[in-house]
PDB file of C-alpha atoms in Angstrom:
ATOM      1  CA  GLY A   1      13.967   3.985  15.949  1.00 57.00           C
ATOM      2  CA  ALA A   2      15.333   1.987  13.049  1.00 82.00           C
ATOM      3  CA  GLY A   3      12.933   0.743  10.449  1.00 92.00           C
ATOM      4  CA  VAL A   4      13.025  -2.456   8.435  1.00 95.00           C
ATOM      5  CA  SER A   5      16.299  -2.814   6.574  1.00 95.00           C
ATOM      6  CA  GLN A   6      17.108  -5.035   3.613  1.00 96.00           C
ATOM      7  CA  SER A   7      20.312  -5.991   1.877  1.00 96.00           C
ATOM      8  CA  PRO A   8      21.535  -5.821  -0.742  1.00 97.00           C
ATOM      9  CA  SER A   9      19.575  -2.944  -2.249  1.00 95.00           C
ATOM     10  CA  ASN A  10      20.373  -4.226  -5.728  1.00 96.00           C
ATOM     11  CA  LYS A  11      21.468  -7.628  -6.951  1.00 97.00           C
ATOM     12  CA  VAL A  12      22.339  -8.607 -10.494  1.00 97.00           C
ATOM     13  CA  THR A  13      22.940 -12.281 -11.093  1.00 97.00           C
ATOM     14  CA  GLU A  14      23.217 -14.734 -13.917  1.00 97.00           C
ATOM     15  CA  LYS A  15      20.523 -17.254 -14.684  1.00 97.00           C
ATOM     16  CA  GLY A  16      21.081 -20.450 -12.741  1.00 97.00           C
ATOM     17  CA  LYS A  17      22.912 -18.872  -9.805  1.00 97.00           C
ATOM     18  CA  ASP A  18      21.627 -18.890  -6.233  1.00 98.00           C
ATOM     19  CA  VAL A  19      20.917 -15.633  -4.381  1.00 98.00           C
ATOM     20  CA  GLU A  20      20.281 -14.714  -0.751  1.00 98.00           C
ATOM     21  CA  LEU A  21      18.307 -11.678   0.295  1.00 98.00           C
ATOM     22  CA  ARG A  22      18.388 -10.438   3.861  1.00 97.00           C
ATOM     23  CA  CYS A  23      15.815  -8.662   6.009  1.00 97.00           C
ATOM     24  CA  ASP A  24      16.263  -7.085   9.436  1.00 96.00           C
ATOM     25  CA  PRO A  25      12.844  -6.378  10.939  1.00 95.00           C
ATOM     26  CA  ILE A  26      11.988  -3.691  13.437  1.00 95.00           C
ATOM     27  CA  SER A  27      13.163  -4.731  16.884  1.00 92.00           C
ATOM     28  CA  GLY A  28      10.385  -6.368  18.871  1.00 91.00           C
ATOM     29  CA  HIS A  29       8.206  -7.177  15.866  1.00 93.00           C
ATOM     30  CA  THR A  30       7.161 -10.803  16.016  1.00 92.00           C
ATOM     31  CA  ALA A  31       5.698 -11.032  12.521  1.00 93.00           C
ATOM     32  CA  LEU A  32       7.776 -10.886   9.347  1.00 95.00           C
ATOM     33  CA  TYR A  33       6.597 -11.032   5.748  1.00 95.00           C
ATOM     34  CA  TRP A  34       8.154 -11.301   2.316  1.00 96.00           C
ATOM     35  CA  TYR A  35       6.438  -9.916  -0.777  1.00 95.00           C
ATOM     36  CA  ARG A  36       7.461  -9.612  -4.395  1.00 95.00           C
ATOM     37  CA  GLN A  37       6.689  -6.741  -6.747  1.00 93.00           C
ATOM     38  CA  SER A  38       7.033  -7.532 -10.430  1.00 91.00           C
ATOM     39  CA  LEU A  39       6.316  -5.410 -13.471  1.00 82.00           C
ATOM     40  CA  GLY A  40       2.901  -6.364 -14.739  1.00 71.00           C
ATOM     41  CA  GLN A  41       2.198  -8.580 -11.710  1.00 75.00           C
ATOM     42  CA  GLY A  42       1.815  -6.100  -8.909  1.00 84.00           C
ATOM     43  CA  LEU A  43       2.565  -7.087  -5.347  1.00 90.00           C
ATOM     44  CA  GLU A  44       2.255 -10.676  -4.201  1.00 91.00           C
ATOM     45  CA  PHE A  45       2.667 -12.360  -0.862  1.00 92.00           C
ATOM     46  CA  LEU A  46       5.457 -14.918  -0.553  1.00 95.00           C
ATOM     47  CA  ILE A  47       5.891 -16.077   3.042  1.00 94.00           C
ATOM     48  CA  TYR A  48       4.961 -15.162   6.624  1.00 93.00           C
ATOM     49  CA  PHE A  49       6.739 -15.844   9.916  1.00 93.00           C
ATOM     50  CA  GLN A  50       5.091 -15.425  13.308  1.00 90.00           C
ATOM     51  CA  GLY A  51       7.294 -15.898  16.320  1.00 84.00           C
ATOM     52  CA  ASN A  52       8.508 -19.464  16.567  1.00 81.00           C
ATOM     53  CA  SER A  53       5.545 -20.937  14.696  1.00 85.00           C
ATOM     54  CA  ALA A  54       5.931 -22.764  11.422  1.00 86.00           C
ATOM     55  CA  PRO A  55       5.914 -20.237   8.584  1.00 89.00           C
ATOM     56  CA  ASP A  56       3.148 -19.909   6.026  1.00 90.00           C
ATOM     57  CA  LYS A  57       4.905 -20.673   2.756  1.00 89.00           C
ATOM     58  CA  SER A  58       1.761 -20.735   0.651  1.00 89.00           C
ATOM     59  CA  GLY A  59       2.855 -17.807  -1.517  1.00 91.00           C
ATOM     60  CA  LEU A  60       6.220 -19.170  -2.602  1.00 93.00           C
ATOM     61  CA  PRO A  61       6.030 -19.597  -6.402  1.00 93.00           C
ATOM     62  CA  SER A  62       8.208 -22.695  -6.637  1.00 94.00           C
ATOM     63  CA  ASP A  63      10.410 -25.006  -4.605  1.00 95.00           C
ATOM     64  CA  ARG A  64      13.416 -22.970  -5.710  1.00 97.00           C
ATOM     65  CA  PHE A  65      12.306 -20.384  -3.153  1.00 97.00           C
ATOM     66  CA  SER A  66      12.911 -20.848   0.552  1.00 96.00           C
ATOM     67  CA  ALA A  67      13.173 -18.611   3.581  1.00 95.00           C
ATOM     68  CA  GLU A  68      14.243 -18.874   7.157  1.00 94.00           C
ATOM     69  CA  ARG A  69      14.117 -16.672  10.169  1.00 93.00           C
ATOM     70  CA  THR A  70      16.810 -17.160  12.760  1.00 84.00           C
ATOM     71  CA  GLY A  71      16.229 -16.391  16.414  1.00 81.00           C
ATOM     72  CA  GLY A  72      12.913 -14.781  15.628  1.00 77.00           C
ATOM     73  CA  SER A  73      14.656 -11.786  14.083  1.00 90.00           C
ATOM     74  CA  VAL A  74      16.672 -11.663  10.853  1.00 94.00           C
ATOM     75  CA  SER A  75      15.238 -13.448   7.834  1.00 96.00           C
ATOM     76  CA  THR A  76      16.892 -14.698   4.667  1.00 97.00           C
ATOM     77  CA  LEU A  77      15.058 -15.404   1.416  1.00 97.00           C
ATOM     78  CA  THR A  78      16.969 -17.777  -0.839  1.00 97.00           C
ATOM     79  CA  ILE A  79      16.289 -18.326  -4.495  1.00 98.00           C
ATOM     80  CA  GLN A  80      18.064 -21.287  -6.055  1.00 98.00           C
ATOM     81  CA  ARG A  81      18.835 -21.663  -9.752  1.00 97.00           C
ATOM     82  CA  THR A  82      17.464 -18.211 -10.533  1.00 98.00           C
ATOM     83  CA  GLN A  83      15.381 -17.678 -13.658  1.00 97.00           C
ATOM     84  CA  GLN A  84      14.716 -14.470 -15.563  1.00 95.00           C
ATOM     85  CA  GLU A  85      11.119 -14.434 -14.335  1.00 94.00           C
ATOM     86  CA  ASP A  86      12.471 -14.111 -10.781  1.00 96.00           C
ATOM     87  CA  SER A  87      13.528 -10.547 -11.605  1.00 96.00           C
ATOM     88  CA  ALA A  88      11.521  -8.285  -9.304  1.00 96.00           C
ATOM     89  CA  VAL A  89      11.738  -6.129  -6.223  1.00 95.00           C
ATOM     90  CA  TYR A  90      11.602  -8.257  -3.095  1.00 97.00           C
ATOM     91  CA  LEU A  91      10.070  -6.464  -0.152  1.00 96.00           C
ATOM     92  CA  CYS A  92      10.214  -7.407   3.490  1.00 96.00           C
ATOM     93  CA  ALA A  93       7.811  -6.132   6.138  1.00 95.00           C
ATOM     94  CA  SER A  94       7.365  -6.601   9.846  1.00 94.00           C
ATOM     95  CA  SER A  95       4.570  -5.959  12.306  1.00 92.00           C
ATOM     96  CA  LEU A  96       4.219  -6.009  16.054  1.00 91.00           C
ATOM     97  CA  ALA A  97       1.920  -9.009  15.807  1.00 85.00           C
ATOM     98  CA  ARG A  98      -0.338 -10.718  13.330  1.00 80.00           C
ATOM     99  CA  ALA A  99      -2.887  -8.447  11.626  1.00 76.00           C
ATOM    100  CA  ASN A 100      -1.123  -5.305  12.865  1.00 84.00           C
ATOM    101  CA  GLU A 101       0.155  -2.494  10.688  1.00 87.00           C
ATOM    102  CA  GLN A 102       2.943  -3.709   8.423  1.00 91.00           C
ATOM    103  CA  PHE A 103       6.069  -1.629   7.940  1.00 93.00           C
ATOM    104  CA  PHE A 104       8.143  -2.179   4.852  1.00 94.00           C
ATOM    105  CA  GLY A 105      11.819  -2.112   4.071  1.00 94.00           C
ATOM    106  CA  PRO A 106      13.211  -0.388   0.965  1.00 93.00           C
ATOM    107  CA  GLY A 107      13.363  -3.657  -0.968  1.00 95.00           C
ATOM    108  CA  THR A 108      15.980  -5.560  -2.918  1.00 96.00           C
ATOM    109  CA  ARG A 109      15.866  -5.152  -6.674  1.00 95.00           C
ATOM    110  CA  LEU A 110      16.864  -8.487  -8.222  1.00 97.00           C
ATOM    111  CA  THR A 111      17.818  -8.673 -11.866  1.00 97.00           C
ATOM    112  CA  VAL A 112      18.473 -12.069 -13.409  1.00 97.00           C
ATOM    113  CA  LEU A 113      20.345 -11.871 -16.700  1.00 95.00           C
TER     114      LEU A 113
ATOM    115  CA  LYS B   1     -10.557 -15.533  -5.493  1.00 58.00           C
ATOM    116  CA  GLN B   2      -9.899 -12.591  -3.234  1.00 64.00           C
ATOM    117  CA  GLU B   3      -9.492  -9.463  -5.315  1.00 87.00           C
ATOM    118  CA  VAL B   4      -8.718  -5.845  -4.598  1.00 93.00           C
ATOM    119  CA  THR B   5      -9.515  -3.256  -7.241  1.00 94.00           C
ATOM    120  CA  GLN B   6      -8.413   0.354  -7.310  1.00 96.00           C
ATOM    121  CA  ILE B   7     -10.048   3.043  -9.382  1.00 92.00           C
ATOM    122  CA  PRO B   8      -8.856   5.138 -11.086  1.00 92.00           C
ATOM    123  CA  ALA B   9      -5.573   3.640 -12.261  1.00 93.00           C
ATOM    124  CA  ALA B  10      -4.181   7.136 -12.741  1.00 95.00           C
ATOM    125  CA  LEU B  11      -5.243  10.608 -11.746  1.00 95.00           C
ATOM    126  CA  SER B  12      -3.817  14.027 -12.504  1.00 96.00           C
ATOM    127  CA  VAL B  13      -5.191  17.098 -10.743  1.00 95.00           C
ATOM    128  CA  PRO B  14      -4.097  20.680 -10.057  1.00 96.00           C
ATOM    129  CA  GLU B  15      -2.538  21.522  -6.732  1.00 97.00           C
ATOM    130  CA  GLY B  16      -4.996  22.428  -4.006  1.00 97.00           C
ATOM    131  CA  GLU B  17      -7.834  20.143  -5.048  1.00 96.00           C
ATOM    132  CA  ASN B  18      -9.438  17.627  -2.736  1.00 96.00           C
ATOM    133  CA  LEU B  19      -9.538  14.139  -4.187  1.00 95.00           C
ATOM    134  CA  VAL B  20     -10.773  10.634  -3.487  1.00 96.00           C
ATOM    135  CA  LEU B  21      -9.093   7.351  -4.329  1.00 96.00           C
ATOM    136  CA  ASN B  22     -11.223   4.234  -4.362  1.00 96.00           C
ATOM    137  CA  CYS B  23     -10.517   0.679  -3.319  1.00 96.00           C
ATOM    138  CA  SER B  24     -12.943  -2.234  -3.502  1.00 95.00           C
ATOM    139  CA  PHE B  25     -12.558  -5.810  -2.342  1.00 92.00           C
ATOM    140  CA  THR B  26     -14.562  -8.957  -2.885  1.00 87.00           C
ATOM    141  CA  ASP B  27     -14.402 -10.600   0.535  1.00 76.00           C
ATOM    142  CA  SER B  28     -15.843  -8.702   3.499  1.00 71.00           C
ATOM    143  CA  ALA B  29     -14.157 -11.025   6.007  1.00 76.00           C
ATOM    144  CA  ILE B  30     -11.152  -8.811   6.530  1.00 79.00           C
ATOM    145  CA  TYR B  31      -9.012  -8.078   9.555  1.00 80.00           C
ATOM    146  CA  ASN B  32      -8.003  -4.622   8.452  1.00 89.00           C
ATOM    147  CA  LEU B  33      -7.330  -2.490   5.406  1.00 92.00           C
ATOM    148  CA  GLN B  34      -4.135  -0.566   4.914  1.00 94.00           C
ATOM    149  CA  TRP B  35      -3.259   2.312   2.595  1.00 96.00           C
ATOM    150  CA  PHE B  36       0.306   2.856   1.383  1.00 96.00           C
ATOM    151  CA  ARG B  37       2.133   5.236  -0.869  1.00 96.00           C
ATOM    152  CA  GLN B  38       5.037   4.275  -3.078  1.00 94.00           C
ATOM    153  CA  ASP B  39       7.392   6.792  -4.619  1.00 92.00           C
ATOM    154  CA  PRO B  40       9.232   5.805  -7.832  1.00 84.00           C
ATOM    155  CA  GLY B  41      12.045   3.378  -7.105  1.00 79.00           C
ATOM    156  CA  LYS B  42      11.277   3.406  -3.408  1.00 81.00           C
ATOM    157  CA  GLY B  43       9.665   1.115  -0.881  1.00 84.00           C
ATOM    158  CA  LEU B  44       6.214   1.322   0.612  1.00 92.00           C
ATOM    159  CA  THR B  45       5.211   3.876   3.225  1.00 93.00           C
ATOM    160  CA  SER B  46       2.255   3.023   5.413  1.00 93.00           C
ATOM    161  CA  LEU B  47      -0.290   5.840   5.508  1.00 96.00           C
ATOM    162  CA  LEU B  48      -3.297   4.553   7.406  1.00 95.00           C
ATOM    163  CA  LEU B  49      -4.590   1.290   8.780  1.00 93.00           C
ATOM    164  CA  ILE B  50      -8.294   0.774   9.455  1.00 93.00           C
ATOM    165  CA  GLN B  51      -9.229  -2.111  11.708  1.00 89.00           C
ATOM    166  CA  SER B  52     -12.270  -4.140  10.652  1.00 87.00           C
ATOM    167  CA  SER B  53     -14.218  -2.738  13.598  1.00 89.00           C
ATOM    168  CA  GLN B  54     -13.501   0.861  12.584  1.00 91.00           C
ATOM    169  CA  ARG B  55     -15.169   3.067  10.011  1.00 93.00           C
ATOM    170  CA  GLU B  56     -12.410   5.575   9.357  1.00 94.00           C
ATOM    171  CA  GLN B  57      -8.960   6.814  10.276  1.00 95.00           C
ATOM    172  CA  THR B  58      -7.421  10.247   9.873  1.00 96.00           C
ATOM    173  CA  SER B  59      -3.845  11.440   9.649  1.00 95.00           C
ATOM    174  CA  GLY B  60      -3.237  15.066   8.774  1.00 96.00           C
ATOM    175  CA  ARG B  61      -4.738  15.771   5.360  1.00 97.00           C
ATOM    176  CA  LEU B  62      -5.562  12.108   4.817  1.00 97.00           C
ATOM    177  CA  ASN B  63      -8.785  10.370   5.749  1.00 97.00           C
ATOM    178  CA  ALA B  64      -9.519   6.739   4.988  1.00 97.00           C
ATOM    179  CA  SER B  65     -12.924   5.133   5.360  1.00 96.00           C
ATOM    180  CA  LEU B  66     -13.990   1.510   5.387  1.00 94.00           C
ATOM    181  CA  ASP B  67     -17.396   0.037   4.542  1.00 92.00           C
ATOM    182  CA  LYS B  68     -17.159  -3.716   4.893  1.00 89.00           C
ATOM    183  CA  SER B  69     -20.743  -4.354   3.852  1.00 89.00           C
ATOM    184  CA  SER B  70     -20.167  -2.830   0.429  1.00 91.00           C
ATOM    185  CA  GLY B  71     -16.547  -3.938   0.204  1.00 91.00           C
ATOM    186  CA  ARG B  72     -15.202  -0.440  -0.237  1.00 94.00           C
ATOM    187  CA  SER B  73     -12.560   1.841   1.160  1.00 95.00           C
ATOM    188  CA  THR B  74     -11.773   5.393   0.132  1.00 96.00           C
ATOM    189  CA  LEU B  75      -8.727   7.552   0.720  1.00 97.00           C
ATOM    190  CA  TYR B  76      -9.520  11.235   0.836  1.00 97.00           C
ATOM    191  CA  ILE B  77      -6.682  13.701   0.336  1.00 97.00           C
ATOM    192  CA  ALA B  78      -7.440  17.288   1.245  1.00 97.00           C
ATOM    193  CA  ALA B  79      -5.730  20.319  -0.277  1.00 97.00           C
ATOM    194  CA  SER B  80      -3.428  18.248  -2.474  1.00 97.00           C
ATOM    195  CA  GLN B  81       0.215  19.253  -2.889  1.00 96.00           C
ATOM    196  CA  PRO B  82       2.855  18.337  -5.500  1.00 96.00           C
ATOM    197  CA  GLY B  83       4.590  16.265  -2.798  1.00 96.00           C
ATOM    198  CA  ASP B  84       1.542  14.004  -2.712  1.00 97.00           C
ATOM    199  CA  SER B  85       2.458  12.723  -6.170  1.00 97.00           C
ATOM    200  CA  ALA B  86       3.048   8.987  -5.842  1.00 97.00           C
ATOM    201  CA  THR B  87       1.347   5.655  -6.394  1.00 96.00           C
ATOM    202  CA  TYR B  88      -1.225   4.870  -3.724  1.00 97.00           C
ATOM    203  CA  LEU B  89      -1.917   1.232  -2.914  1.00 96.00           C
ATOM    204  CA  CYS B  90      -4.580  -0.314  -0.779  1.00 96.00           C
ATOM    205  CA  ALA B  91      -4.233  -3.768   0.708  1.00 94.00           C
ATOM    206  CA  ARG B  92      -6.658  -5.882   2.655  1.00 91.00           C
ATOM    207  CA  ASP B  93      -5.303  -8.004   5.448  1.00 86.00           C
ATOM    208  CA  SER B  94      -6.624 -11.532   5.095  1.00 77.00           C
ATOM    209  CA  ASN B  95      -5.600 -12.762   8.546  1.00 73.00           C
ATOM    210  CA  TYR B  96      -1.995 -11.703   7.971  1.00 75.00           C
ATOM    211  CA  GLN B  97      -1.381 -11.909   4.269  1.00 82.00           C
ATOM    212  CA  LEU B  98      -1.879  -8.605   2.460  1.00 88.00           C
ATOM    213  CA  ILE B  99      -3.856  -8.806  -0.778  1.00 90.00           C
ATOM    214  CA  TRP B 100      -2.983  -5.822  -2.943  1.00 92.00           C
ATOM    215  CA  GLY B 101      -4.687  -3.548  -5.400  1.00 93.00           C
ATOM    216  CA  ALA B 102      -2.791  -2.461  -8.506  1.00 93.00           C
ATOM    217  CA  GLY B 103      -2.550   1.109  -7.237  1.00 95.00           C
ATOM    218  CA  THR B 104      -3.580   4.578  -8.338  1.00 96.00           C
ATOM    219  CA  LYS B 105      -0.833   6.720  -9.819  1.00 96.00           C
ATOM    220  CA  LEU B 106      -1.462  10.253  -8.626  1.00 97.00           C
ATOM    221  CA  ILE B 107       0.097  13.352 -10.154  1.00 97.00           C
ATOM    222  CA  ILE B 108      -0.463  16.746  -8.539  1.00 97.00           C
ATOM    223  CA  LYS B 109       0.332  19.550 -10.932  1.00 95.00           C
ATOM    224  CA  PRO B 110       1.835  22.722  -9.442  1.00 92.00           C
TER     225      PRO B 110
END
């Protein structure tokens, strides 16, 4: 079956622009996660969605970051007024339920010039 | 602060050797521990997940163990091959949020 997919695979943008990153989880997975992998920072949790419950946004680094998940499936991570420190690989994962094995997409490499 | 530490940071061994990668964590209240590999420029591939109630999991040449009392997990790779070269990451599941180690970069020399 299809795994987690993300688009675009690469995104180059200018400082101050808004970007949207998309994640399609594995069909039937109720839990969806966003992580960020930066050089020198390692991997960090951003946000978690579980079914129709309110998401855990505790990992979002600033109010410029937001995410939504429509219909319990596709998720979009939006970064407003991008800064150079936002440059990273943004990874999406899904799992069958909370605390189950997480499966990752290939990531979106974001470069802010 | 919840921390995950991986030792060594890098390892280079000849093909065919058995090796052990180490992962330690500071909080024993975990749901599970997951091992991943990451190839350069690629995403993360899940290797093994050990539930908190389990002691070990095996998949092919890989065996992962979990000792919650000491806050340690090990990934054992048997009969290493050049294709095993990658960065190996462990992550503890704190309810649902994965807390990551910095990884061990493994190079298997032919």
